[in-house]
Each structure stands twice: as C-alpha cells, then as structure tokens.
PDB file of C-alpha atoms in Angstrom:
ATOM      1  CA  UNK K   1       0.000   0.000   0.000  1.00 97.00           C
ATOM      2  CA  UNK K   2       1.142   3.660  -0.935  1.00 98.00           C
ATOM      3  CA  UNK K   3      -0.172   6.587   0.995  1.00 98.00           C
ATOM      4  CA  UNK K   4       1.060   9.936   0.790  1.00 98.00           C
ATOM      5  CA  UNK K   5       1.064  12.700   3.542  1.00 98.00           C
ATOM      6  CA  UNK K   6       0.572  16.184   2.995  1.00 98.00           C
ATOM      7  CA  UNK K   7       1.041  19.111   5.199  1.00 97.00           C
ATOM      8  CA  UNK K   8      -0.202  22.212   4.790  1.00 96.00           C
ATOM      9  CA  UNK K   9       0.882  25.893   6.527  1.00 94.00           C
ATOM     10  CA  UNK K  10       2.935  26.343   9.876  1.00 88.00           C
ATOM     11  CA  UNK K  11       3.184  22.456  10.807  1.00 91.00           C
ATOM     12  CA  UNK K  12       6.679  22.860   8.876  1.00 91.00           C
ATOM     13  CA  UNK K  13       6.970  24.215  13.082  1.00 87.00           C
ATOM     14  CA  UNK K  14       5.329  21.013  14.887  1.00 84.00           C
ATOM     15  CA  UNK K  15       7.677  20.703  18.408  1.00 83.00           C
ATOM     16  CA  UNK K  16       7.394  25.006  17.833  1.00 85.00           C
ATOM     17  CA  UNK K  17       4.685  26.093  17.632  1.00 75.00           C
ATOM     18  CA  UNK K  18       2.064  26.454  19.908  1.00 73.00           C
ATOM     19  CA  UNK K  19       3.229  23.138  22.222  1.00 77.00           C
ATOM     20  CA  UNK K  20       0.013  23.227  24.242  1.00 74.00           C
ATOM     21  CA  UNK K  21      -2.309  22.521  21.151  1.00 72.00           C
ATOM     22  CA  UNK K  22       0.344  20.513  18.918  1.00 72.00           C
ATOM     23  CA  UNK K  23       2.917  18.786  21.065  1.00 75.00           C
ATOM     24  CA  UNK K  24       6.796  18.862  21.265  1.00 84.00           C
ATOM     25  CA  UNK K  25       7.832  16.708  19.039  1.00 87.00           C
ATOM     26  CA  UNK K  26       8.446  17.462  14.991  1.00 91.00           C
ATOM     27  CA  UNK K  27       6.584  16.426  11.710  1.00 92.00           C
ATOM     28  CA  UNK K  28       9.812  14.861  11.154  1.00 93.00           C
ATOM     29  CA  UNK K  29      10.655  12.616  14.301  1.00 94.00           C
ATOM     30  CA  UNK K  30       6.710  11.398  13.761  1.00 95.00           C
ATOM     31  CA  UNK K  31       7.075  10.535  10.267  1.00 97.00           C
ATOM     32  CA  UNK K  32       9.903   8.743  11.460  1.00 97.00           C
ATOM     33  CA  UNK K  33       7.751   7.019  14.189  1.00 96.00           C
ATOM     34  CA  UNK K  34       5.202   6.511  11.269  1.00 98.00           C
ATOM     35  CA  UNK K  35       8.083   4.546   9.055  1.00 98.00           C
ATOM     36  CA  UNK K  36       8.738   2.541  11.494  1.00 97.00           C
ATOM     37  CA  UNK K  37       5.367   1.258  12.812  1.00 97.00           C
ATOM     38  CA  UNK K  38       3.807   0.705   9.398  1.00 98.00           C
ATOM     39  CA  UNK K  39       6.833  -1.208   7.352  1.00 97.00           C
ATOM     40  CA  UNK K  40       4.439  -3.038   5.410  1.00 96.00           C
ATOM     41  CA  UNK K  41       3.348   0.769   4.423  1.00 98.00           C
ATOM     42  CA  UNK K  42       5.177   2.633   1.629  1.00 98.00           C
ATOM     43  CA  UNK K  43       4.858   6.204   3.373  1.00 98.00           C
ATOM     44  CA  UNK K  44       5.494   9.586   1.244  1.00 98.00           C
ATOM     45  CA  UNK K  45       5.440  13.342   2.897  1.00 97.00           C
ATOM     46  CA  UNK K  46       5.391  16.754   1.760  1.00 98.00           C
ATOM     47  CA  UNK K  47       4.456  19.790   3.835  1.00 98.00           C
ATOM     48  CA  UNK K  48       4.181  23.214   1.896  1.00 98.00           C
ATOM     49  CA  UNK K  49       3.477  26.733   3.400  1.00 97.00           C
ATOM     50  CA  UNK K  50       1.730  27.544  -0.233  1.00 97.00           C
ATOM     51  CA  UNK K  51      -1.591  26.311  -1.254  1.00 97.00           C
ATOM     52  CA  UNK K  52      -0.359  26.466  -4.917  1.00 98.00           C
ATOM     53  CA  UNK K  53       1.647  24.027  -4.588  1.00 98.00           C
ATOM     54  CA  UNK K  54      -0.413  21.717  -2.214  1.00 98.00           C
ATOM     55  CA  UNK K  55      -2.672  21.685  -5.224  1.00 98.00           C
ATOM     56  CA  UNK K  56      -0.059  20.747  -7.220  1.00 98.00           C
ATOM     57  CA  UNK K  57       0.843  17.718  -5.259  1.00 98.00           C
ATOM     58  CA  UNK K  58      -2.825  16.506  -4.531  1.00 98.00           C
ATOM     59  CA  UNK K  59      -2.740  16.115  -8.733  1.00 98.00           C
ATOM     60  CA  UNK K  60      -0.114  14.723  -9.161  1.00 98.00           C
ATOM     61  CA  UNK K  61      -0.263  11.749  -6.508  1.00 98.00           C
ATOM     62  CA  UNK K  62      -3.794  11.349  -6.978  1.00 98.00           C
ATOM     63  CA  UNK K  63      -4.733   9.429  -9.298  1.00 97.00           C
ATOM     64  CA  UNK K  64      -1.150   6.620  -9.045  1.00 97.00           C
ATOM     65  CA  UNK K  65      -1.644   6.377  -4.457  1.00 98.00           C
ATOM     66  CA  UNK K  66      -3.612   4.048  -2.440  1.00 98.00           C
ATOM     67  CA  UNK K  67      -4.592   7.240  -0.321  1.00 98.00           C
ATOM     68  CA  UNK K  68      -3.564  10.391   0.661  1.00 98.00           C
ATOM     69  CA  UNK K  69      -3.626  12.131   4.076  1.00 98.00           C
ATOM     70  CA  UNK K  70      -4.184  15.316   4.490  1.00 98.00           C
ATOM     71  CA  UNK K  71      -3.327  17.968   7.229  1.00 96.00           C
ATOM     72  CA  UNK K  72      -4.150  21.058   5.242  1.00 95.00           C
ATOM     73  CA  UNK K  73      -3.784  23.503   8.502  1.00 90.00           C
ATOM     74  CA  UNK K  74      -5.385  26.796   7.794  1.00 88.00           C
ATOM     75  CA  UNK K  75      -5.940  26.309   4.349  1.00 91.00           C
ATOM     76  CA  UNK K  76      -8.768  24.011   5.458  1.00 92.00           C
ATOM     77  CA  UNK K  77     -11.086  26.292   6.160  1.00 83.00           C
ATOM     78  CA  UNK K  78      -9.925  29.045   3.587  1.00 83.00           C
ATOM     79  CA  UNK K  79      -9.087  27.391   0.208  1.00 93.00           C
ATOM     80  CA  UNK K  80     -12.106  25.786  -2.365  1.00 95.00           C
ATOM     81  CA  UNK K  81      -9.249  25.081  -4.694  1.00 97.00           C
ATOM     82  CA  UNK K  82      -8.022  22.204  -2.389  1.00 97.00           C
ATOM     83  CA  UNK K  83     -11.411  21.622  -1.781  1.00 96.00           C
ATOM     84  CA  UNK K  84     -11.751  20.879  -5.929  1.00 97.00           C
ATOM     85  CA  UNK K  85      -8.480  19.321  -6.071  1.00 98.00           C
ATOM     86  CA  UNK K  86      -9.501  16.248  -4.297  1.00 97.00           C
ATOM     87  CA  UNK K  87     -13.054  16.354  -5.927  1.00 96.00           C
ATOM     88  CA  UNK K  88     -11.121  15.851  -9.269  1.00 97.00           C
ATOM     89  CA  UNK K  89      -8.661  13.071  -8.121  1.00 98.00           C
ATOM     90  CA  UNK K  90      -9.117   9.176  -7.873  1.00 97.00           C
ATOM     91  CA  UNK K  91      -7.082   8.385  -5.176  1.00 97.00           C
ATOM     92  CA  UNK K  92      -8.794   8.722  -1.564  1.00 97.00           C
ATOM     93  CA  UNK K  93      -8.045  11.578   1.375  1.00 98.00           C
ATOM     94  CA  UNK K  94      -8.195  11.495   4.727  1.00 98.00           C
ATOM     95  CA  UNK K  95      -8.340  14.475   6.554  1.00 96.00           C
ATOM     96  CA  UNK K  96      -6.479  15.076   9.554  1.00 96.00           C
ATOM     97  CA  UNK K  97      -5.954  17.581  12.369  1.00 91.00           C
ATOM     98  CA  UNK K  98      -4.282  17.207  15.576  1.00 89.00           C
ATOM     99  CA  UNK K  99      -6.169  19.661  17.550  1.00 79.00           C
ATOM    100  CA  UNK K 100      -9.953  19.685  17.375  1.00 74.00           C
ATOM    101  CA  UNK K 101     -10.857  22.348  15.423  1.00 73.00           C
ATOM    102  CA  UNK K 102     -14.274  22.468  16.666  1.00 54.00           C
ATOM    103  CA  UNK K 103     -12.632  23.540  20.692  1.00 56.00           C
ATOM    104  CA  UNK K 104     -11.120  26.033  19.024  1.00 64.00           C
ATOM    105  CA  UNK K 105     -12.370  29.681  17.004  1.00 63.00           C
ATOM    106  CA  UNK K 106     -15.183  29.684  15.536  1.00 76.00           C
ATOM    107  CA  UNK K 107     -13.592  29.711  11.764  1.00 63.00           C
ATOM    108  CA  UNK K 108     -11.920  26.851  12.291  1.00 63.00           C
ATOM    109  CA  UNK K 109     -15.723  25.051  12.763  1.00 63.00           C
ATOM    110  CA  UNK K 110     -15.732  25.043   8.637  1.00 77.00           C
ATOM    111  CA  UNK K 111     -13.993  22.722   6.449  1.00 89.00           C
ATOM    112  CA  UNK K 112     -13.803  23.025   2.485  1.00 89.00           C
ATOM    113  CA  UNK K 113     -11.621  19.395   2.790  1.00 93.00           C
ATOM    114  CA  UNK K 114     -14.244  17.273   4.759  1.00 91.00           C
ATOM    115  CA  UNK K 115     -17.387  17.399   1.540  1.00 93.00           C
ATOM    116  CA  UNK K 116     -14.797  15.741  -0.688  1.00 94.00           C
ATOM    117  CA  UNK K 117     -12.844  13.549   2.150  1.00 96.00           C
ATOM    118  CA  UNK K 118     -13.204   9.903   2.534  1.00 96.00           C
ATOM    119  CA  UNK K 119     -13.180  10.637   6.408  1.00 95.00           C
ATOM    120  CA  UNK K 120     -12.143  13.048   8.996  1.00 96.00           C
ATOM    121  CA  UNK K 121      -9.583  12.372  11.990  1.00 96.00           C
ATOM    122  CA  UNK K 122      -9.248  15.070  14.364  1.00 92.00           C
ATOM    123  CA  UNK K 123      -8.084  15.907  17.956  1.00 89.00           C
ATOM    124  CA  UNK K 124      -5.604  12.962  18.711  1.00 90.00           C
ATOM    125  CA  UNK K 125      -2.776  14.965  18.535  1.00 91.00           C
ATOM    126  CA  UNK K 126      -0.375  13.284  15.978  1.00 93.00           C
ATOM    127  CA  UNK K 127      -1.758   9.984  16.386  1.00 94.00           C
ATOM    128  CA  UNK K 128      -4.469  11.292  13.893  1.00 96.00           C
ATOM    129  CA  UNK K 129      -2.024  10.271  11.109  1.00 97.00           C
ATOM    130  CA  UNK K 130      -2.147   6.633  13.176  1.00 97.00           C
ATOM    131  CA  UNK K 131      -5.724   6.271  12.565  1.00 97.00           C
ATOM    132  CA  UNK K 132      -5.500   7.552   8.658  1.00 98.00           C
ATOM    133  CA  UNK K 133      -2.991   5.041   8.091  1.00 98.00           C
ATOM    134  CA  UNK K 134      -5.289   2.217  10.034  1.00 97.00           C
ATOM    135  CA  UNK K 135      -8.351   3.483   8.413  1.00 97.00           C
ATOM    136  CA  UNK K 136      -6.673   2.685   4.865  1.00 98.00           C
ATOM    137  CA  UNK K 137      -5.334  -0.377   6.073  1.00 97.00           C
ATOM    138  CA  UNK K 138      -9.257  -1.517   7.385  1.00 95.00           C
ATOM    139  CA  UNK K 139     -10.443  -0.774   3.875  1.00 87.00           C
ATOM    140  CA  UNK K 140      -7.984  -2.372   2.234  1.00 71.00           C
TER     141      UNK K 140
END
C-alpha cells in the first residue's frame, strides 16, 4: 500500500509552535515514528506553506496512491481550490488535524476538505495520522 502525507501551513513548526495545542515533538521525528510502525506501508510526505503548490501535489499523486492524508492547517477552512483538487482526483483523502478544530475559534468550525474527504480524523494529537494510516489499512 502507498499513501502519501501532505502538510499544509505552519506544521513545517510542529515541536514550535504552539506546544500546548500541537505537542513537542516534529513532523519529522513522527514521520519517522510513522516509518517505522507501518513497514508493510510505503509512506510519502510533503508539507508546503503555499496552497499552490499543495494543489499541485494533490494532482499529481492522486490518481497513481492508495490514499492520501491530508493535514491542510489553515488552508482548510480558507481554500475551495483544495477543496476541488480532491473532488477531481481518484485516489482517496483522509483528513487530519491534531487539535480539534471544533474547541477552538469559531472559523476553524468550517472545512472546504471534509465534503470531498473519505473521512475526517481530528483531535488525537499526531496519532491522527495513526488512525489515517489504520483506516486505509481496514479498507484495504
């Protein structure tokens, strides 16, 4: 199986930013952890800071992927061309938050991602990319 992670704005500064909502420990180290736990699992990242080219890679791993998680941060609630990016894909998405968005501001209640998603995973911390990864494996 081939899944492919993508990050969107700021998590670039997991183990940063914010450690109260998102932890201490890196995108990095977890992908790491990720590798490690899921061998049978051919695991791909990319984080990005510009929706552009978020877009970019949604095309271009989805339609050749077994799935594709998604962590598009801010851009979740902002940007209907990630939104139509997935709608025009064949591969799968999961998307994923660490923090529940619905504790937090209001703005972060709306989601262009979920409509088009095959599920949502939030509030886990950074075992939400665990349960992705299981919920592809459980559909498998």
């Amino acid at each position: 199986m081939k899944l492919f992670i993508i990050n969107g704005p700021n998590l670039n500064l997991l183990g940063k930013r914010e450690p109260t909502i998102y932890g201490n420990t890196t995108f990095v180290e977890y992908f790491s952890h990720l590798q490690l736990t899921y061998k049978n699992v051919e695991l791909s990242y990319f984080q990005s800071n510009i929706e552009g080219e978020i877009i970019d890679k949604i095309q271009e791993v989805g339609f050749s992927y077994d799935g594709i998680i998604l962590n598009a941060g801010a851009y979740t609630h902002t940007s209907i061309g990630i939104g139509d990016a997935i709608k025009a894909i064949e591969t799968s998405v999961v998307e994923v938050h660490i923090s529940n968005t619905f504790s937090r501001e209001e703005f972060r209640h709306q989601s262009y991602i979920s409509p088009n998603a095959k599920g949502v995973i939030l509030g886990f911390g950074l075992q939400s990319y665990d349960l992705a990864i299981q919920s592809f494996l459980a559909s498998k």
